């Protein structure tokens, strides 16, 4: 089962990062289509955020979008070469800083600072022992009403003989993750189990915050066995729009001025609050 040394050997040494992870987005027709069609709709309530923490950014497939929605950003990854790649790729983004860690420590991120913590397509390979180390730190890094969106394994819910071609962590499920959040003083806001790349609901997105910060919220539970359909629709009907000409070169290529969208989106949310209630 994937442990920290398995992850380090694969992502730091053996993986060919030539395409910067873009190859994993080909099912959606590219990362731009995947971000706007699949990821952003699930996290838009939490953006823009003043400070964003991303766990395991790899070569920054999602960092380039997250940077548009925040004033400052911290990325922490186990792989030193991934961190070096992010430092090079986002050298012109002064609001971003990147740190290598040991696969369990978030010591480089300040406590109580982050309105949004995000990780996607990475901690699916983290077993419960790693998540047990991370969880108390994640909760302490969040600001009072901050929210974390964590993509993790649900493989522990599968029958023992289930094939595991995507190397999902076998000790983790939506339920074990929720218990961990609650045991560490957190409150689950939503959980979505989904069929990543096949018929089985092997993955889960959990959104959570600090206990009590969101009132007596009843967790939303979504069982999504149409993830592959969603992916196909995005590829076939949305991704062509990501190729259209754009007067600023498209959001993903935009950050001429860091945080431009952050400022615009914040102003817009202020106006909506004022005039639309
Ligand atoms: C499949 S790549 C995904 C990268 C990025 N999230 C993306 O979607 O393009 C997995 C990344 O997770 C990192 N990683 C794996 N286990 C980790 C851990 N326990 N703590 C921090 N980073 C980890 C790896 O070093 C690698 O950069």
CSV table of N, CA and C in Angstrom, one decimal, residues 77-232:
chain,number,residue,atom,x,y,z
A,77,UNK,N,4.9,20.3,-0.4
A,77,UNK,CA,4.9,19.0,-1.1
A,77,UNK,C,6.1,18.2,-0.6
A,78,UNK,N,5.9,16.9,-0.6
A,78,UNK,CA,7.0,16.0,-0.2
A,78,UNK,C,8.2,15.9,-1.1
A,79,UNK,N,7.9,16.2,-2.4
A,79,UNK,CA,9.0,16.1,-3.4
A,79,UNK,C,9.8,17.4,-3.6
A,80,UNK,N,11.1,17.3,-3.4
A,80,UNK,CA,11.9,18.5,-3.6
A,80,UNK,C,11.9,19.0,-5.0
A,81,UNK,N,11.9,18.0,-5.9
A,81,UNK,CA,12.0,18.5,-7.3
A,81,UNK,C,10.6,19.1,-7.7
A,82,UNK,N,9.5,18.7,-7.1
A,82,UNK,CA,8.2,19.3,-7.4
A,82,UNK,C,8.2,20.8,-6.9
A,83,UNK,N,8.8,20.9,-5.7
A,83,UNK,CA,8.8,22.3,-5.1
A,83,UNK,C,9.7,23.2,-5.9
A,84,UNK,N,10.9,22.6,-6.4
A,84,UNK,CA,11.8,23.4,-7.3
A,84,UNK,C,11.0,23.8,-8.6
A,85,UNK,N,10.3,22.9,-9.1
A,85,UNK,CA,9.5,23.2,-10.4
A,85,UNK,C,8.5,24.3,-10.1
A,86,UNK,N,7.8,24.2,-9.0
A,86,UNK,CA,6.8,25.3,-8.7
A,86,UNK,C,7.5,26.6,-8.5
A,87,UNK,N,8.6,26.6,-7.8
A,87,UNK,CA,9.4,27.9,-7.6
A,87,UNK,C,9.7,28.5,-9.0
A,88,UNK,N,10.2,27.6,-9.9
A,88,UNK,CA,10.5,28.1,-11.2
A,88,UNK,C,9.3,28.6,-12.0
A,89,UNK,N,8.2,27.8,-12.0
A,89,UNK,CA,7.0,28.1,-12.8
A,89,UNK,C,6.3,29.3,-12.3
A,90,UNK,N,6.3,29.6,-10.9
A,90,UNK,CA,5.6,30.7,-10.4
A,90,UNK,C,6.5,31.8,-9.9
A,91,UNK,N,7.7,31.9,-10.5
A,91,UNK,CA,8.7,32.8,-10.0
A,91,UNK,C,8.2,34.3,-10.1
A,92,UNK,N,7.2,34.5,-11.0
A,92,UNK,CA,6.7,35.9,-11.2
A,92,UNK,C,5.4,36.1,-10.3
A,93,UNK,N,5.2,35.2,-9.4
A,93,UNK,CA,4.0,35.4,-8.5
A,93,UNK,C,4.5,35.6,-7.1
A,94,UNK,N,4.7,36.9,-6.7
A,94,UNK,CA,5.4,37.1,-5.4
A,94,UNK,C,4.5,36.7,-4.2
A,95,UNK,N,3.2,36.5,-4.5
A,95,UNK,CA,2.3,36.1,-3.3
A,95,UNK,C,2.4,34.6,-3.0
A,96,UNK,N,3.2,33.8,-3.8
A,96,UNK,CA,3.3,32.4,-3.6
A,96,UNK,C,4.6,32.0,-3.0
A,97,UNK,N,4.6,31.1,-2.0
A,97,UNK,CA,5.8,30.5,-1.5
A,97,UNK,C,5.6,29.0,-1.4
A,98,UNK,N,6.7,28.3,-1.5
A,98,UNK,CA,6.7,26.8,-1.6
A,98,UNK,C,7.7,26.2,-0.7
A,99,UNK,N,7.3,25.0,-0.1
A,99,UNK,CA,8.2,24.4,0.9
A,99,UNK,C,8.1,22.9,0.7
A,100,UNK,N,9.2,22.2,0.8
A,100,UNK,CA,9.3,20.8,0.8
A,100,UNK,C,9.0,20.3,2.3
A,101,UNK,N,8.3,19.2,2.4
A,101,UNK,CA,8.1,18.7,3.8
A,101,UNK,C,8.5,17.2,3.8
A,102,UNK,N,8.2,16.5,4.9
A,102,UNK,CA,8.6,15.1,5.1
A,102,UNK,C,7.4,14.2,4.9
A,103,UNK,N,6.3,14.8,4.3
A,103,UNK,CA,5.1,14.0,4.1
A,103,UNK,C,4.1,13.9,5.2
A,104,UNK,N,4.4,14.6,6.3
A,104,UNK,CA,3.5,14.6,7.5
A,104,UNK,C,3.5,16.0,8.2
A,105,UNK,N,4.4,16.9,7.9
A,105,UNK,CA,4.5,18.1,8.7
A,105,UNK,C,4.1,19.3,7.9
A,106,UNK,N,3.3,20.2,8.6
A,106,UNK,CA,2.9,21.5,7.9
A,106,UNK,C,3.5,22.7,8.7
A,107,UNK,N,4.7,22.4,9.3
A,107,UNK,CA,5.3,23.4,10.1
A,107,UNK,C,5.7,24.7,9.4
A,108,UNK,N,5.8,24.7,8.1
A,108,UNK,CA,6.2,25.9,7.4
A,108,UNK,C,5.0,26.8,7.1
A,109,UNK,N,3.8,26.4,7.4
A,109,UNK,CA,2.6,27.2,7.2
A,109,UNK,C,2.2,27.8,8.6
A,110,UNK,N,1.9,29.1,8.6
A,110,UNK,CA,1.5,29.7,9.9
A,110,UNK,C,0.1,29.2,10.4
A,111,UNK,N,0.0,29.1,11.7
A,111,UNK,CA,-1.3,28.7,12.3
A,111,UNK,C,-2.4,29.7,12.2
A,112,UNK,N,-3.6,29.3,12.1
A,112,UNK,CA,-4.8,30.2,12.1
A,112,UNK,C,-4.9,31.1,10.9
A,113,UNK,N,-4.1,30.8,9.9
A,113,UNK,CA,-4.0,31.8,8.8
A,113,UNK,C,-4.8,31.6,7.6
A,114,UNK,N,-5.2,30.4,7.3
A,114,UNK,CA,-5.7,30.1,5.9
A,114,UNK,C,-7.3,30.0,5.9
A,115,UNK,N,-7.8,30.7,5.0
A,115,UNK,CA,-9.3,30.7,4.7
A,115,UNK,C,-9.6,29.5,3.9
A,116,UNK,N,-8.7,29.0,3.2
A,116,UNK,CA,-9.0,27.8,2.3
A,116,UNK,C,-7.7,26.9,2.2
A,117,UNK,N,-7.9,25.6,2.4
A,117,UNK,CA,-6.9,24.6,2.3
A,117,UNK,C,-7.4,23.7,1.2
A,118,UNK,N,-6.5,23.3,0.3
A,118,UNK,CA,-6.9,22.6,-0.9
A,118,UNK,C,-5.9,21.5,-1.2
A,119,UNK,N,-6.4,20.3,-1.5
A,119,UNK,CA,-5.5,19.3,-2.1
A,119,UNK,C,-6.3,18.4,-3.0
A,120,UNK,N,-5.8,18.1,-4.2
A,120,UNK,CA,-6.5,17.4,-5.2
A,120,UNK,C,-5.6,16.4,-5.9
A,121,UNK,N,-6.0,15.1,-6.0
A,121,UNK,CA,-5.3,14.1,-6.8
A,121,UNK,C,-3.9,13.8,-6.2
A,122,UNK,N,-3.8,14.0,-4.9
A,122,UNK,CA,-2.5,13.7,-4.2
A,122,UNK,C,-2.7,12.8,-3.0
A,123,UNK,N,-3.5,13.2,-2.0
A,123,UNK,CA,-3.6,12.5,-0.8
A,123,UNK,C,-4.5,11.2,-0.9
A,124,UNK,N,-4.9,11.0,-2.2
A,124,UNK,CA,-5.6,9.7,-2.5
A,124,UNK,C,-4.6,8.5,-2.2
A,125,UNK,N,-3.3,8.9,-2.2
A,125,UNK,CA,-2.3,7.8,-2.0
A,125,UNK,C,-1.8,7.9,-0.5
A,126,UNK,N,-2.5,8.6,0.4
A,126,UNK,CA,-2.0,8.7,1.8
A,126,UNK,C,-2.9,7.8,2.6
A,127,UNK,N,-2.3,7.0,3.4
A,127,UNK,CA,-3.0,6.1,4.3
A,127,UNK,C,-3.4,6.8,5.6
A,128,UNK,N,-4.2,6.1,6.4
A,128,UNK,CA,-4.7,6.8,7.7
A,128,UNK,C,-3.6,7.3,8.6
A,129,UNK,N,-2.4,6.5,8.6
A,129,UNK,CA,-1.4,7.0,9.5
A,129,UNK,C,-0.9,8.4,9.1
A,130,UNK,N,-0.8,8.7,7.8
A,130,UNK,CA,-0.4,10.0,7.3
A,130,UNK,C,-1.5,11.0,7.6
A,131,UNK,N,-2.7,10.6,7.4
A,131,UNK,CA,-3.8,11.6,7.6
A,131,UNK,C,-4.0,11.9,9.1
A,132,UNK,N,-3.7,10.9,9.9
A,132,UNK,CA,-3.7,11.2,11.4
A,132,UNK,C,-2.7,12.2,11.8
A,133,UNK,N,-1.6,12.3,11.1
A,133,UNK,CA,-0.6,13.3,11.4
A,133,UNK,C,-1.0,14.7,10.8
A,134,UNK,N,-1.6,14.6,9.7
A,134,UNK,CA,-1.9,15.9,9.0
A,134,UNK,C,-3.1,16.6,9.7
A,135,UNK,N,-4.1,15.8,10.1
A,135,UNK,CA,-5.4,16.4,10.4
A,135,UNK,C,-5.4,17.5,11.5
A,136,UNK,N,-4.7,17.2,12.7
A,136,UNK,CA,-4.7,18.3,13.7
A,136,UNK,C,-4.0,19.5,13.2
A,137,UNK,N,-3.0,19.3,12.3
A,137,UNK,CA,-2.3,20.5,11.8
A,137,UNK,C,-3.2,21.3,10.8
A,138,UNK,N,-3.9,20.5,9.9
A,138,UNK,CA,-4.8,21.2,9.0
A,138,UNK,C,-5.8,22.1,9.7
A,139,UNK,N,-6.4,21.5,10.8
A,139,UNK,CA,-7.4,22.3,11.6
A,139,UNK,C,-6.7,23.5,12.3
A,140,UNK,N,-5.5,23.3,12.7
A,140,UNK,CA,-4.9,24.5,13.4
A,140,UNK,C,-4.4,25.5,12.3
A,141,UNK,N,-4.2,25.2,11.1
A,141,UNK,CA,-3.8,26.1,10.1
A,141,UNK,C,-4.9,27.0,9.6
A,142,UNK,N,-6.2,26.4,9.7
A,142,UNK,CA,-7.4,27.1,9.2
A,142,UNK,C,-7.6,28.4,10.1
A,143,UNK,N,-8.1,29.4,9.4
A,143,UNK,CA,-8.6,30.6,10.2
A,143,UNK,C,-9.9,30.1,10.8
A,144,UNK,N,-10.5,31.0,11.7
A,144,UNK,CA,-11.7,30.6,12.4
A,144,UNK,C,-12.8,30.0,11.6
A,145,UNK,N,-13.1,30.7,10.5
A,145,UNK,CA,-14.2,30.2,9.6
A,145,UNK,C,-13.6,29.6,8.3
A,146,UNK,N,-12.3,29.2,8.3
A,146,UNK,CA,-11.7,28.7,7.1
A,146,UNK,C,-12.2,27.3,6.8
A,147,UNK,N,-12.0,26.9,5.6
A,147,UNK,CA,-12.6,25.6,5.1
A,147,UNK,C,-11.5,24.8,4.3
A,148,UNK,N,-11.5,23.5,4.5
A,148,UNK,CA,-10.5,22.7,3.8
A,148,UNK,C,-11.3,21.8,2.8
A,149,UNK,N,-10.7,21.6,1.6
A,149,UNK,CA,-11.3,20.7,0.6
A,149,UNK,C,-10.2,19.6,0.3
A,150,UNK,N,-10.5,18.4,0.8
A,150,UNK,CA,-9.4,17.4,0.7
A,150,UNK,C,-10.0,16.2,-0.2
A,151,UNK,N,-9.2,15.9,-1.2
A,151,UNK,CA,-9.5,14.8,-2.1
A,151,UNK,C,-8.7,13.6,-1.5
A,152,UNK,N,-9.4,12.5,-1.1
A,152,UNK,CA,-8.8,11.4,-0.4
A,152,UNK,C,-9.4,10.1,-0.9
A,153,UNK,N,-8.8,9.0,-0.5
A,153,UNK,CA,-9.3,7.7,-0.9
A,153,UNK,C,-10.6,7.3,-0.2
A,154,UNK,N,-11.4,6.5,-0.8
A,154,UNK,CA,-12.6,5.8,-0.2
A,154,UNK,C,-12.4,4.3,-0.3
A,155,UNK,N,-11.2,3.9,-0.6
A,155,UNK,CA,-11.0,2.5,-0.9
A,155,UNK,C,-11.3,1.5,0.2
A,156,UNK,N,-11.3,2.0,1.4
A,156,UNK,CA,-11.6,1.1,2.5
A,156,UNK,C,-13.0,0.6,2.5
A,157,UNK,N,-13.9,1.3,1.7
A,157,UNK,CA,-15.3,0.9,1.6
A,157,UNK,C,-15.5,-0.3,0.6
A,158,UNK,N,-14.4,-0.5,-0.2
A,158,UNK,CA,-14.5,-1.5,-1.3
A,158,UNK,C,-14.4,-2.9,-0.7
A,159,UNK,N,-15.0,-3.9,-1.3
A,159,UNK,CA,-14.8,-5.3,-0.9
A,159,UNK,C,-13.3,-5.6,-1.1
A,160,UNK,N,-12.8,-6.5,-0.2
A,160,UNK,CA,-11.3,-6.8,-0.2
A,160,UNK,C,-10.7,-7.2,-1.6
A,161,UNK,N,-11.5,-7.9,-2.4
A,161,UNK,CA,-10.9,-8.3,-3.7
A,161,UNK,C,-10.9,-7.3,-4.8
A,162,UNK,N,-11.4,-6.0,-4.5
A,162,UNK,CA,-11.5,-5.0,-5.5
A,162,UNK,C,-10.1,-4.7,-6.1
A,163,UNK,N,-10.0,-4.6,-7.4
A,163,UNK,CA,-8.8,-4.2,-8.1
A,163,UNK,C,-8.5,-2.8,-7.7
A,164,UNK,N,-7.2,-2.5,-7.6
A,164,UNK,CA,-6.8,-1.1,-7.2
A,164,UNK,C,-5.7,-0.5,-8.1
A,165,UNK,N,-6.1,-0.3,-9.4
A,165,UNK,CA,-5.2,0.1,-10.4
A,165,UNK,C,-4.7,1.6,-10.2
A,166,UNK,N,-5.4,2.4,-9.4
A,166,UNK,CA,-5.0,3.8,-9.2
A,166,UNK,C,-4.3,3.9,-7.8
A,167,UNK,N,-3.9,2.8,-7.2
A,167,UNK,CA,-3.1,2.8,-6.0
A,167,UNK,C,-3.7,3.7,-4.9
A,168,UNK,N,-5.0,3.5,-4.7
A,168,UNK,CA,-5.7,4.2,-3.6
A,168,UNK,C,-5.3,3.7,-2.3
A,169,UNK,N,-5.2,4.6,-1.3
A,169,UNK,CA,-4.9,4.1,0.1
A,169,UNK,C,-6.0,3.2,0.6
A,170,UNK,N,-5.7,2.0,1.1
A,170,UNK,CA,-6.7,1.1,1.4
A,170,UNK,C,-7.3,1.2,2.8
A,171,UNK,N,-6.6,2.0,3.6
A,171,UNK,CA,-7.1,2.2,5.0
A,171,UNK,C,-8.1,3.3,5.1
A,172,UNK,N,-8.4,4.1,4.1
A,172,UNK,CA,-9.1,5.3,4.2
A,172,UNK,C,-10.5,5.2,3.5
A,173,UNK,N,-11.5,5.7,4.2
A,173,UNK,CA,-12.9,5.8,3.6
A,173,UNK,C,-13.5,7.2,4.0
A,174,UNK,N,-14.6,7.5,3.4
A,174,UNK,CA,-15.3,8.7,3.8
A,174,UNK,C,-15.6,8.6,5.3
A,175,UNK,N,-16.0,7.5,5.8
A,175,UNK,CA,-16.3,7.4,7.2
A,175,UNK,C,-15.1,7.5,8.1
A,176,UNK,N,-14.0,6.8,7.8
A,176,UNK,CA,-12.8,6.9,8.6
A,176,UNK,C,-12.3,8.4,8.6
A,177,UNK,N,-12.4,9.0,7.4
A,177,UNK,CA,-11.9,10.4,7.3
A,177,UNK,C,-12.8,11.3,8.2
A,178,UNK,N,-14.1,11.1,8.1
A,178,UNK,CA,-15.0,12.0,8.9
A,178,UNK,C,-14.8,11.8,10.4
A,179,UNK,N,-14.6,10.5,10.8
A,179,UNK,CA,-14.3,10.3,12.2
A,179,UNK,C,-13.0,11.0,12.7
A,180,UNK,N,-12.0,11.0,11.8
A,180,UNK,CA,-10.8,11.7,12.1
A,180,UNK,C,-11.0,13.2,12.2
A,181,UNK,N,-11.7,13.8,11.3
A,181,UNK,CA,-12.0,15.2,11.3
A,181,UNK,C,-12.6,15.5,12.7
A,182,UNK,N,-13.6,14.7,13.0
A,182,UNK,CA,-14.4,15.1,14.3
A,182,UNK,C,-13.5,14.8,15.5
A,183,UNK,N,-12.7,13.8,15.5
A,183,UNK,CA,-11.9,13.5,16.6
A,183,UNK,C,-10.8,14.6,16.9
A,184,UNK,N,-10.5,15.3,15.8
A,184,UNK,CA,-9.4,16.3,15.9
A,184,UNK,C,-10.1,17.7,16.1
A,185,UNK,N,-11.4,17.8,16.3
A,185,UNK,CA,-12.0,19.1,16.6
A,185,UNK,C,-12.5,19.8,15.3
A,186,UNK,N,-12.8,19.0,14.3
A,186,UNK,CA,-13.4,19.6,13.1
A,186,UNK,C,-14.8,19.2,12.9
A,187,UNK,N,-15.4,19.8,11.8
A,187,UNK,CA,-16.8,19.6,11.5
A,187,UNK,C,-16.9,19.4,10.0
A,188,UNK,N,-17.4,18.3,9.6
A,188,UNK,CA,-17.6,18.0,8.2
A,188,UNK,C,-18.8,18.8,7.6
A,189,UNK,N,-18.5,19.5,6.5
A,189,UNK,CA,-19.6,20.2,5.8
A,189,UNK,C,-20.2,19.5,4.7
A,190,UNK,N,-19.3,18.7,4.0
A,190,UNK,CA,-19.8,17.9,2.8
A,190,UNK,C,-18.9,16.8,2.5
A,191,UNK,N,-19.5,15.7,2.1
A,191,UNK,CA,-18.6,14.6,1.5
A,191,UNK,C,-19.3,14.1,0.3
A,192,UNK,N,-18.4,13.9,-0.7
A,192,UNK,CA,-18.9,13.3,-2.0
A,192,UNK,C,-18.0,12.1,-2.3
A,193,UNK,N,-18.6,10.9,-2.4
A,193,UNK,CA,-17.9,9.8,-2.9
A,193,UNK,C,-18.1,9.6,-4.4
A,194,UNK,N,-17.1,9.2,-5.1
A,194,UNK,CA,-17.2,9.2,-6.5
A,194,UNK,C,-16.4,8.1,-7.2
A,195,UNK,N,-16.8,7.8,-8.4
A,195,UNK,CA,-16.2,6.6,-9.1
A,195,UNK,C,-15.1,7.1,-10.1
A,196,UNK,N,-13.9,7.3,-9.5
A,196,UNK,CA,-12.8,7.8,-10.3
A,196,UNK,C,-12.4,6.7,-11.2
A,197,UNK,N,-12.5,6.9,-12.5
A,197,UNK,CA,-12.0,6.0,-13.6
A,197,UNK,C,-12.6,4.6,-13.6
A,198,UNK,N,-13.7,4.4,-13.1
A,198,UNK,CA,-14.3,3.0,-13.2
A,198,UNK,C,-15.7,3.0,-12.5
A,199,UNK,N,-16.2,1.8,-12.2
A,199,UNK,CA,-17.5,1.8,-11.6
A,199,UNK,C,-17.6,2.0,-10.1
A,200,UNK,N,-16.4,1.8,-9.4
A,200,UNK,CA,-16.4,1.8,-8.0
A,200,UNK,C,-16.2,3.2,-7.4
A,201,UNK,N,-16.8,3.5,-6.3
A,201,UNK,CA,-16.7,4.8,-5.6
A,201,UNK,C,-15.4,4.8,-4.8
A,202,UNK,N,-14.3,4.9,-5.4
A,202,UNK,CA,-13.0,4.7,-4.7
A,202,UNK,C,-12.4,5.9,-4.1
A,203,UNK,N,-13.0,7.1,-4.5
A,203,UNK,CA,-12.5,8.4,-4.0
A,203,UNK,C,-13.5,9.2,-3.2
A,204,UNK,N,-13.1,10.2,-2.5
A,204,UNK,CA,-14.0,11.0,-1.8
A,204,UNK,C,-13.4,12.5,-1.7
A,205,UNK,N,-14.3,13.4,-1.8
A,205,UNK,CA,-14.0,14.8,-1.5
A,205,UNK,C,-14.6,15.1,-0.1
A,206,UNK,N,-13.8,15.6,0.8
A,206,UNK,CA,-14.4,16.0,2.1
A,206,UNK,C,-14.1,17.5,2.3
A,207,UNK,N,-15.2,18.3,2.6
A,207,UNK,CA,-15.0,19.7,2.9
A,207,UNK,C,-15.3,19.8,4.4
A,208,UNK,N,-14.4,20.5,5.1
A,208,UNK,CA,-14.6,20.6,6.6
A,208,UNK,C,-14.0,21.9,7.1
A,209,UNK,N,-14.5,22.2,8.3
A,209,UNK,CA,-13.9,23.4,9.0
A,209,UNK,C,-13.8,23.1,10.5
A,210,UNK,N,-13.6,24.1,11.3
A,210,UNK,CA,-13.4,23.9,12.7
A,210,UNK,C,-14.8,23.6,13.3
A,211,UNK,N,-14.9,22.8,14.3
A,211,UNK,CA,-16.2,22.5,15.0
A,211,UNK,C,-16.8,23.7,15.5
A,212,UNK,N,-18.0,23.9,15.3
A,212,UNK,CA,-18.8,25.0,15.8
A,212,UNK,C,-18.7,26.3,15.0
A,213,UNK,N,-17.7,26.3,14.1
A,213,UNK,CA,-17.5,27.6,13.3
A,213,UNK,C,-18.6,27.8,12.3
A,214,UNK,N,-19.4,26.7,12.0
A,214,UNK,CA,-20.4,26.8,10.9
A,214,UNK,C,-21.7,26.4,11.5
A,215,UNK,N,-22.0,26.7,12.8
A,215,UNK,CA,-23.2,26.4,13.4
A,215,UNK,C,-23.5,24.9,13.5
A,216,UNK,N,-24.8,24.6,13.6
A,216,UNK,CA,-25.1,23.1,13.7
A,216,UNK,C,-25.4,22.5,12.3
A,217,UNK,N,-24.5,22.8,11.4
A,217,UNK,CA,-24.6,22.4,10.0
A,217,UNK,C,-24.6,20.8,9.9
A,218,UNK,N,-25.6,20.3,9.2
A,218,UNK,CA,-25.7,18.9,9.0
A,218,UNK,C,-24.9,18.6,7.7
A,219,UNK,N,-23.9,17.7,7.8
A,219,UNK,CA,-23.1,17.4,6.6
A,219,UNK,C,-23.9,17.0,5.4
A,220,UNK,N,-23.5,17.6,4.2
A,220,UNK,CA,-24.2,17.1,3.0
A,220,UNK,C,-23.4,15.9,2.5
A,221,UNK,N,-24.2,14.9,2.1
A,221,UNK,CA,-23.6,13.6,1.6
A,221,UNK,C,-24.0,13.4,0.2
A,222,UNK,N,-23.0,13.3,-0.7
A,222,UNK,CA,-23.3,13.2,-2.1
A,222,UNK,C,-22.7,11.8,-2.6
A,223,UNK,N,-23.5,11.0,-3.2
A,223,UNK,CA,-23.0,9.7,-3.7
A,223,UNK,C,-23.0,9.9,-5.3
A,224,UNK,N,-21.9,10.0,-5.8
A,224,UNK,CA,-21.7,10.4,-7.2
A,224,UNK,C,-21.2,9.2,-8.0
A,225,UNK,N,-22.1,8.5,-8.7
A,225,UNK,CA,-21.6,7.3,-9.5
A,225,UNK,C,-21.6,7.8,-11.0
A,226,UNK,N,-21.6,9.1,-11.2
A,226,UNK,CA,-21.6,9.6,-12.6
A,226,UNK,C,-20.4,10.5,-12.9
A,227,UNK,N,-19.3,10.3,-12.1
A,227,UNK,CA,-18.1,11.1,-12.2
A,227,UNK,C,-17.5,10.9,-13.6
A,228,UNK,N,-17.5,9.7,-14.2
A,228,UNK,CA,-17.0,9.4,-15.5
A,228,UNK,C,-17.9,10.1,-16.6
A,229,UNK,N,-19.2,10.1,-16.3
A,229,UNK,CA,-20.1,10.8,-17.3
A,229,UNK,C,-19.8,12.3,-17.2
A,230,UNK,N,-19.6,12.8,-16.0
A,230,UNK,CA,-19.4,14.3,-15.9
A,230,UNK,C,-18.1,14.6,-16.6
A,231,UNK,N,-17.1,13.8,-16.4
A,231,UNK,CA,-15.8,14.0,-17.1
A,231,UNK,C,-15.9,14.0,-18.6
A,232,UNK,N,-16.7,13.1,-19.1
A,232,UNK,CA,-16.9,12.9,-20.6
A,232,UNK,C,-17.7,14.1,-21.1
